[in-house]
Amino acid sequence: MTDLSTTYLGLNLKNPLVASASPLSKKIERVRKLEEAGISAVVMYSLFEEQIIRESLELDHYLSRGANSFPEASSLLPDGGLYGISPETYLNQVTGLKKALTIPVIGSLNGVSKGGWTRYARKIEEAGADALELNMYYLAVDPDLSSSDIETSQVELVAEIKSAISIPLAVKISPFVTSVPNFAKRLVEAGADGLVLFNRFYQPDFDLEELEVVHTLDLSTSADLRLPLRWISILHGKISADLALTSGIHTSSDVLKAMMAGAQVAMIASELLWDGSVKRVEEILSHAQTWMEEHDYQSIKQMQGSMSQKSVKDPATFERANYMKVLNSFRELP
Ligand SMILES: Cc1cc2nc3c(=O)[nH]c(=O)nc-3n(C[C@H](O)[C@H](O)[C@H](O)COP(=O)(O)O)c2cc1C
């Protein structure tokens, strides 16, 4: 029998297919079904820094009955929905999921600034999470802030959160940094036990008739896999942290590619959000198993990193050469 087991953040997982942070974890019953279908761990939707700050500002405001002290924050944030809930509700959901499931539950904090909100890392641990994922979704829009300033403050945030918890910490990062390997190394030195590649940045569009900015969330396709696949295969063996691939996991082939690149786990969201069906989990896992049997793989561990760039002597030159090969492969124009 092929062994699909893997480890991630010190957790023993029965297979590498993990539910990524998303509304999938909103309903306990749905996650139980995902568990039954074979998902090996679940990352919860995020608790946002803004939610925590809003709640404490609202409390201050209520206590002081003073001036409107948080007009900016309160007018920009969504009122209802998943990210309108109170931090307390989030912590209760962590505890509820832990009680209902046997698979590991990974809490998720989403924020970028240092400060009081990070105490929720500890609260998520106390609520029962097996590990914590920190998502540092941030768009650099200030021309006076250098990449080094931004990265240093993110590295400091990781160190601050790491020092507050005793469960493992994974950090979900952006692909838009000049040197992914250097940033990754600094995060690991600051205490990250795992890196989640990559945050999928939503891209706003314009409505020409209404002259409005349109914020739509397009679900991914397997084509989105290529970006994290490349970087995981570059990072594998070069940094001492577990690697999780998120973005573009839709099929068993996507999972197998993620493993061969060197990921410990493949995280899935869009594929399961299309129609809310958990059947895909069973299908993906059984197809992966069949493929491995047909190709004489005994285990996932044997496969992990087999297509990485670990043994490439000069990866930068290798990438330049590949770039030229790809351009060259385009058909001759008539
Ligand atoms: C509706 C929706 C909600 C999401 N919410 C979160 C979130 O709360 N925190 C987070 O870190 N990522 C969140 N994500 C990102 C996913 O975890 C995942 O990284 C991304 O969708 C790429 O994976 P996929 O290609 O499998 O969808 C969300 C994605 C979707 C589609």
Short mmCIF file of C-alpha atoms and ligand atoms in Angstrom, two decimals:
data_model
loop_
_atom_site.label_atom_id
_atom_site.label_comp_id
_atom_site.label_asym_id
_atom_site.label_seq_id
_atom_site.Cartn_x
_atom_site.Cartn_y
_atom_site.Cartn_z
CA MET A 1 0.00 0.00 0.00
CA THR A 2 1.36 3.42 -0.96
CA ASP A 3 2.17 5.60 2.04
CA LEU A 4 0.65 9.05 1.61
CA SER A 5 1.71 10.33 5.02
CA THR A 6 3.76 13.46 5.51
CA THR A 7 4.77 15.79 8.32
CA TYR A 8 4.11 19.51 8.54
CA LEU A 9 5.11 21.83 11.39
CA GLY A 10 5.91 18.77 13.49
CA LEU A 11 2.42 17.35 12.94
CA ASN A 12 2.02 13.86 11.53
CA LEU A 13 -0.49 14.02 8.68
CA LYS A 14 -2.11 11.05 6.95
CA ASN A 15 -1.66 12.72 3.55
CA PRO A 16 -0.46 16.06 2.15
CA LEU A 17 -3.88 17.55 1.25
CA VAL A 18 -4.71 20.36 3.67
CA ALA A 19 -7.72 22.69 3.57
CA SER A 20 -6.37 26.23 3.06
CA ALA A 21 -7.57 29.25 5.04
CA SER A 22 -11.01 30.11 3.66
CA PRO A 23 -14.73 30.05 4.49
CA LEU A 24 -14.46 26.24 4.25
CA SER A 25 -13.75 26.26 7.99
CA LYS A 26 -16.69 28.45 8.87
CA LYS A 27 -19.07 25.57 9.50
CA ILE A 28 -17.90 22.78 11.79
CA GLU A 29 -20.12 20.26 10.00
CA ARG A 30 -18.48 21.05 6.66
CA VAL A 31 -15.00 20.51 8.06
CA ARG A 32 -16.14 17.21 9.56
CA LYS A 33 -17.20 16.14 6.08
CA LEU A 34 -13.85 17.24 4.68
CA GLU A 35 -12.16 15.17 7.38
CA GLU A 36 -14.27 12.14 6.48
CA ALA A 37 -13.37 12.64 2.82
CA GLY A 38 -9.69 12.52 3.77
CA ILE A 39 -8.42 16.06 4.28
CA SER A 40 -5.43 15.79 6.65
CA ALA A 41 -5.53 19.17 8.43
CA VAL A 42 -7.43 22.42 8.25
CA VAL A 43 -6.21 25.99 8.30
CA MET A 44 -8.97 28.25 9.59
CA TYR A 45 -10.07 31.46 7.92
CA SER A 46 -8.12 34.37 9.34
CA LEU A 47 -8.70 36.56 12.33
CA PHE A 48 -7.66 39.99 11.08
CA GLU A 49 -5.64 42.59 12.96
CA GLU A 50 -8.37 45.05 11.94
CA GLN A 51 -11.07 42.96 13.62
CA ILE A 52 -9.14 42.90 16.87
CA ILE A 53 -8.34 46.62 16.79
CA ARG A 54 -11.91 47.51 15.88
CA GLU A 55 -13.23 45.60 18.82
CA SER A 56 -10.88 47.28 21.29
CA LEU A 57 -11.58 50.72 19.80
CA GLU A 58 -15.28 50.09 20.05
CA LEU A 59 -14.81 49.16 23.69
CA ASP A 60 -12.79 52.34 24.36
CA HIS A 61 -15.39 54.37 22.57
CA TYR A 62 -18.15 52.80 24.60
CA LEU A 63 -16.28 53.26 27.88
CA SER A 64 -15.34 56.88 27.24
CA ARG A 65 -18.52 57.76 25.32
CA GLY A 66 -16.14 60.22 23.69
CA ALA A 67 -15.69 61.56 20.21
CA ASN A 68 -15.84 59.37 17.16
CA SER A 69 -12.37 57.94 17.70
CA PHE A 70 -12.26 55.37 14.92
CA PRO A 71 -14.11 56.80 11.93
CA GLU A 72 -11.51 55.79 9.33
CA ALA A 73 -11.10 52.17 10.43
CA SER A 74 -14.76 51.57 11.05
CA SER A 75 -15.91 53.02 7.72
CA LEU A 76 -13.46 50.93 5.67
CA LEU A 77 -14.01 47.55 7.27
CA PRO A 78 -16.74 45.13 6.21
CA ASP A 79 -19.64 45.04 8.63
CA GLY A 80 -20.94 41.54 8.34
CA GLY A 81 -19.75 38.22 7.00
CA LEU A 82 -16.84 36.10 8.00
CA TYR A 83 -14.53 38.98 8.77
CA GLY A 84 -17.13 40.98 10.67
CA ILE A 85 -17.21 38.51 13.55
CA SER A 86 -15.74 39.28 16.97
CA PRO A 87 -12.36 37.86 18.01
CA GLU A 88 -14.22 35.96 20.74
CA THR A 89 -16.37 34.19 18.14
CA TYR A 90 -13.19 33.25 16.29
CA LEU A 91 -11.64 31.72 19.39
CA ASN A 92 -14.82 29.76 20.06
CA GLN A 93 -14.65 28.41 16.52
CA VAL A 94 -11.07 27.20 17.12
CA THR A 95 -12.24 25.35 20.22
CA GLY A 96 -15.33 24.01 18.45
CA LEU A 97 -13.32 22.68 15.53
CA LYS A 98 -10.78 21.09 17.84
CA LYS A 99 -13.54 19.29 19.73
CA ALA A 100 -15.28 18.05 16.61
CA LEU A 101 -12.23 16.88 14.64
CA THR A 102 -9.36 14.47 15.00
CA ILE A 103 -7.20 16.16 12.36
CA PRO A 104 -4.97 19.11 13.34
CA VAL A 105 -6.50 22.59 13.35
CA ILE A 106 -4.25 25.48 12.35
CA GLY A 107 -5.41 28.94 13.42
CA SER A 108 -4.75 31.92 11.19
CA LEU A 109 -3.87 35.48 12.13
CA ASN A 110 -3.80 38.09 9.41
CA GLY A 111 -1.97 41.33 9.97
CA VAL A 112 1.12 43.40 9.38
CA SER A 113 1.80 45.80 12.22
CA LYS A 114 3.39 45.15 15.56
CA GLY A 115 1.25 45.87 18.58
CA GLY A 116 -1.38 44.66 21.00
CA TRP A 117 -3.38 42.63 18.50
CA THR A 118 -0.62 40.02 18.36
CA ARG A 119 -1.67 38.80 21.84
CA TYR A 120 -4.32 36.85 19.92
CA ALA A 121 -1.58 34.47 18.78
CA ARG A 122 -1.44 33.21 22.35
CA LYS A 123 -5.22 33.22 22.67
CA ILE A 124 -5.53 31.07 19.53
CA GLU A 125 -3.06 28.63 21.06
CA GLU A 126 -5.02 28.60 24.34
CA ALA A 127 -8.23 27.99 22.38
CA GLY A 128 -6.67 24.72 21.24
CA ALA A 129 -5.01 25.29 17.85
CA ASP A 130 -2.26 22.84 16.95
CA ALA A 131 -0.31 25.46 15.04
CA LEU A 132 -0.66 29.04 13.85
CA GLU A 133 -0.42 30.50 10.36
CA LEU A 134 0.44 34.20 10.09
CA ASN A 135 -0.65 35.89 6.89
CA MET A 136 1.19 39.16 6.23
CA TYR A 137 -0.92 40.34 3.27
CA TYR A 138 0.41 43.80 2.50
CA LEU A 139 0.67 45.95 -0.58
CA ALA A 140 3.67 48.29 -0.64
CA VAL A 141 2.24 51.57 -1.91
CA ASP A 142 4.46 54.16 -0.20
CA PRO A 143 7.42 55.23 -2.37
CA ASP A 144 9.31 56.28 0.76
CA LEU A 145 9.22 52.79 2.27
CA SER A 146 12.00 50.55 0.95
CA SER A 147 11.64 46.81 0.52
CA SER A 148 14.22 46.43 3.26
CA ASP A 149 12.12 48.54 5.68
CA ILE A 150 9.03 46.47 4.93
CA GLU A 151 10.77 43.12 5.20
CA THR A 152 12.52 44.07 8.42
CA SER A 153 9.24 45.02 10.01
CA GLN A 154 7.66 41.75 8.85
CA VAL A 155 10.61 39.76 10.22
CA GLU A 156 10.22 41.58 13.55
CA LEU A 157 6.51 40.78 13.59
CA VAL A 158 7.29 37.08 13.11
CA ALA A 159 9.78 37.18 16.00
CA GLU A 160 7.22 38.93 18.22
CA ILE A 161 4.51 36.37 17.49
CA LYS A 162 6.88 33.43 17.78
CA SER A 163 7.99 34.56 21.24
CA ALA A 164 4.36 34.63 22.42
CA ILE A 165 3.45 31.04 21.52
CA SER A 166 4.71 27.54 21.98
CA ILE A 167 2.85 25.93 19.07
CA PRO A 168 4.57 25.90 15.64
CA LEU A 169 4.31 28.98 13.45
CA ALA A 170 3.91 29.08 9.67
CA VAL A 171 4.12 32.33 7.72
CA LYS A 172 2.13 32.90 4.53
CA ILE A 173 4.13 35.21 2.30
CA SER A 174 3.86 37.30 -0.83
CA PRO A 175 5.73 36.40 -4.03
CA PHE A 176 6.38 40.09 -4.65
CA VAL A 177 9.71 40.53 -2.92
CA THR A 178 13.01 41.01 -4.70
CA SER A 179 14.65 37.96 -3.18
CA VAL A 180 12.24 35.26 -2.06
CA PRO A 181 15.10 33.05 -0.73
CA ASN A 182 16.65 35.83 1.36
CA PHE A 183 13.31 36.91 2.81
CA ALA A 184 12.45 33.27 3.50
CA LYS A 185 15.76 32.74 5.30
CA ARG A 186 15.24 35.83 7.46
CA LEU A 187 11.73 34.67 8.41
CA VAL A 188 13.05 31.27 9.40
CA GLU A 189 15.81 32.86 11.47
CA ALA A 190 13.10 34.93 13.20
CA GLY A 191 11.29 31.75 14.19
CA ALA A 192 9.05 30.60 11.32
CA ASP A 193 8.74 26.80 11.38
CA GLY A 194 7.03 26.76 8.01
CA LEU A 195 6.45 28.98 5.01
CA VAL A 196 3.24 29.02 2.99
CA LEU A 197 3.80 30.02 -0.64
CA PHE A 198 2.04 32.17 -1.74
CA ASN A 199 -0.61 34.61 -0.78
CA ARG A 200 -2.83 35.06 -3.83
CA PHE A 201 -3.22 38.81 -4.27
CA TYR A 202 -6.61 39.75 -5.59
CA GLN A 203 -6.43 42.13 -8.54
CA PRO A 204 -9.06 44.85 -8.82
CA ASP A 205 -10.54 45.78 -12.22
CA PHE A 206 -12.23 48.94 -13.58
CA ASP A 207 -15.85 49.20 -14.69
CA LEU A 208 -15.65 51.64 -17.63
CA GLU A 209 -19.36 52.49 -17.67
CA GLU A 210 -19.77 53.11 -13.96
CA LEU A 211 -16.20 54.44 -13.56
CA GLU A 212 -15.81 52.32 -10.51
CA VAL A 213 -13.13 50.05 -9.19
CA VAL A 214 -14.46 46.51 -9.18
CA HIS A 215 -13.31 44.21 -6.41
CA THR A 216 -13.96 40.67 -7.52
CA LEU A 217 -12.53 37.48 -6.16
CA ASP A 218 -11.68 35.09 -8.98
CA LEU A 219 -11.04 31.57 -7.87
CA SER A 220 -7.75 30.05 -9.03
CA THR A 221 -7.03 27.53 -11.78
CA SER A 222 -4.23 24.98 -12.04
CA ALA A 223 -2.24 27.59 -14.02
CA ASP A 224 -1.73 29.47 -10.74
CA LEU A 225 0.32 26.54 -9.49
CA ARG A 226 3.38 27.48 -11.51
CA LEU A 227 4.49 30.42 -9.37
CA PRO A 228 4.63 28.58 -6.03
CA LEU A 229 5.89 25.43 -7.77
CA ARG A 230 8.94 27.27 -9.05
CA TRP A 231 9.76 28.88 -5.72
CA ILE A 232 9.24 25.77 -3.65
CA SER A 233 11.57 23.88 -5.94
CA ILE A 234 14.15 26.66 -5.48
CA LEU A 235 13.76 26.85 -1.69
CA HIS A 236 13.68 23.10 -1.04
CA GLY A 237 16.82 22.05 0.82
CA LYS A 238 18.03 25.65 1.14
CA ILE A 239 16.09 26.77 4.18
CA SER A 240 15.29 24.86 7.32
CA ALA A 241 11.52 25.19 7.40
CA ASP A 242 8.61 23.18 6.10
CA LEU A 243 7.09 24.41 2.86
CA ALA A 244 3.38 24.49 2.10
CA LEU A 245 2.12 25.19 -1.39
CA THR A 246 -1.04 27.23 -1.80
CA SER A 247 -2.51 28.53 -5.09
CA GLY A 248 -3.70 26.38 -7.94
CA ILE A 249 -4.18 22.97 -6.29
CA HIS A 250 -7.13 21.48 -8.19
CA THR A 251 -6.15 17.95 -9.22
CA SER A 252 -4.08 14.97 -8.09
CA SER A 253 -1.39 16.00 -10.60
CA ASP A 254 -1.17 19.40 -8.91
CA VAL A 255 -0.63 17.71 -5.54
CA LEU A 256 2.03 15.38 -6.94
CA LYS A 257 3.84 18.30 -8.58
CA ALA A 258 3.80 20.20 -5.28
CA MET A 259 5.39 17.18 -3.57
CA MET A 260 8.03 16.74 -6.25
CA ALA A 261 8.93 20.43 -5.96
CA GLY A 262 9.58 19.86 -2.26
CA ALA A 263 6.41 20.88 -0.42
CA GLN A 264 5.38 19.07 2.75
CA VAL A 265 1.73 19.82 2.09
CA ALA A 266 -0.53 21.05 -0.71
CA MET A 267 -3.26 23.43 0.43
CA ILE A 268 -6.57 23.57 -1.37
CA ALA A 269 -9.33 26.19 -1.33
CA SER A 270 -10.77 27.27 -4.73
CA GLU A 271 -11.39 23.74 -5.97
CA LEU A 272 -13.57 23.02 -2.94
CA LEU A 273 -15.23 26.42 -2.99
CA TRP A 274 -16.51 26.06 -6.59
CA ASP A 275 -19.50 24.01 -5.59
CA GLY A 276 -18.87 23.30 -1.95
CA SER A 277 -18.43 19.61 -2.73
CA VAL A 278 -16.13 17.55 -0.54
CA LYS A 279 -16.14 14.64 -3.04
CA ARG A 280 -13.15 16.17 -4.79
CA VAL A 281 -10.98 15.44 -1.77
CA GLU A 282 -11.61 11.69 -2.11
CA GLU A 283 -11.06 11.82 -5.86
CA ILE A 284 -7.82 13.79 -5.66
CA LEU A 285 -6.38 11.50 -3.01
CA SER A 286 -7.38 8.27 -4.74
CA HIS A 287 -6.08 9.47 -8.13
CA ALA A 288 -2.78 10.48 -6.50
CA GLN A 289 -2.53 7.03 -4.90
CA THR A 290 -3.24 5.26 -8.21
CA TRP A 291 -0.66 7.36 -10.05
CA MET A 292 1.95 6.57 -7.42
CA GLU A 293 1.23 2.84 -7.62
CA GLU A 294 1.44 2.89 -11.42
CA HIS A 295 4.76 4.72 -11.23
CA ASP A 296 6.26 2.58 -8.46
CA TYR A 297 6.37 5.20 -5.75
CA GLN A 298 6.15 3.68 -2.28
CA SER A 299 5.62 6.91 -0.40
CA ILE A 300 5.07 10.65 -0.59
CA LYS A 301 8.29 11.15 1.35
CA GLN A 302 10.22 9.40 -1.39
CA MET A 303 8.74 11.85 -3.88
CA GLN A 304 9.22 15.08 -1.93
CA GLY A 305 11.82 17.35 -3.53
CA SER A 306 12.64 14.90 -6.34
CA MET A 307 12.12 17.64 -8.94
CA SER A 308 13.56 20.47 -6.83
CA GLN A 309 16.59 22.50 -7.73
CA LYS A 310 18.51 21.15 -4.75
CA SER A 311 21.20 19.62 -6.90
CA VAL A 312 21.37 22.46 -9.44
CA LYS A 313 24.81 24.05 -8.95
CA ASP A 314 24.02 27.53 -10.26
CA PRO A 315 20.24 28.10 -10.05
CA ALA A 316 20.38 31.72 -11.29
CA THR A 317 22.20 30.74 -14.51
CA PHE A 318 19.89 27.72 -14.83
CA GLU A 319 16.85 30.03 -14.67
CA ARG A 320 18.35 32.40 -17.31
CA ALA A 321 19.02 29.43 -19.58
CA ASN A 322 15.47 28.14 -19.11
CA TYR A 323 14.09 31.58 -19.86
CA MET A 324 15.98 31.67 -23.16
CA LYS A 325 14.89 28.10 -24.00
CA VAL A 326 11.24 29.00 -23.41
CA LEU A 327 11.44 32.06 -25.67
CA ASN A 328 13.23 29.98 -28.28
CA SER A 329 10.56 27.28 -28.19
CA PHE A 330 7.90 29.64 -29.58
CA ARG A 331 6.89 28.65 -33.09
CA GLU A 332 8.44 30.42 -36.08
CA LEU A 333 6.26 33.26 -37.34
CA PRO A 334 5.17 32.93 -40.97
C1 LIG B 1 -13.15 33.15 -0.44
C2 LIG B 1 -11.73 33.03 0.04
C3 LIG B 1 -11.41 33.40 1.35
C4 LIG B 1 -10.10 33.33 1.80
N1 LIG B 1 -9.81 33.68 3.08
C5 LIG B 1 -8.52 33.61 3.52
C6 LIG B 1 -8.20 33.95 4.85
O1 LIG B 1 -9.05 34.27 5.67
N2 LIG B 1 -6.91 33.89 5.22
C7 LIG B 1 -5.91 33.49 4.37
O2 LIG B 1 -4.74 33.43 4.76
N3 LIG B 1 -6.20 33.13 3.09
C8 LIG B 1 -7.46 33.18 2.66
N4 LIG B 1 -7.76 32.82 1.37
C9 LIG B 1 -6.66 32.36 0.49
C10 LIG B 1 -6.59 30.83 0.46
O3 LIG B 1 -6.21 30.30 1.71
C11 LIG B 1 -5.58 30.35 -0.58
O4 LIG B 1 -4.28 30.69 -0.17
C12 LIG B 1 -5.81 30.90 -1.97
O5 LIG B 1 -7.18 30.88 -2.31
C13 LIG B 1 -5.04 30.10 -3.01
O6 LIG B 1 -5.40 28.73 -2.95
P1 LIG B 1 -6.42 28.07 -4.04
O7 LIG B 1 -5.78 28.25 -5.37
O8 LIG B 1 -6.52 26.64 -3.62
O9 LIG B 1 -7.70 28.82 -3.92
C14 LIG B 1 -9.07 32.88 0.92
C15 LIG B 1 -9.41 32.49 -0.38
C16 LIG B 1 -10.71 32.54 -0.82
C17 LIG B 1 -11.03 32.11 -2.23
#
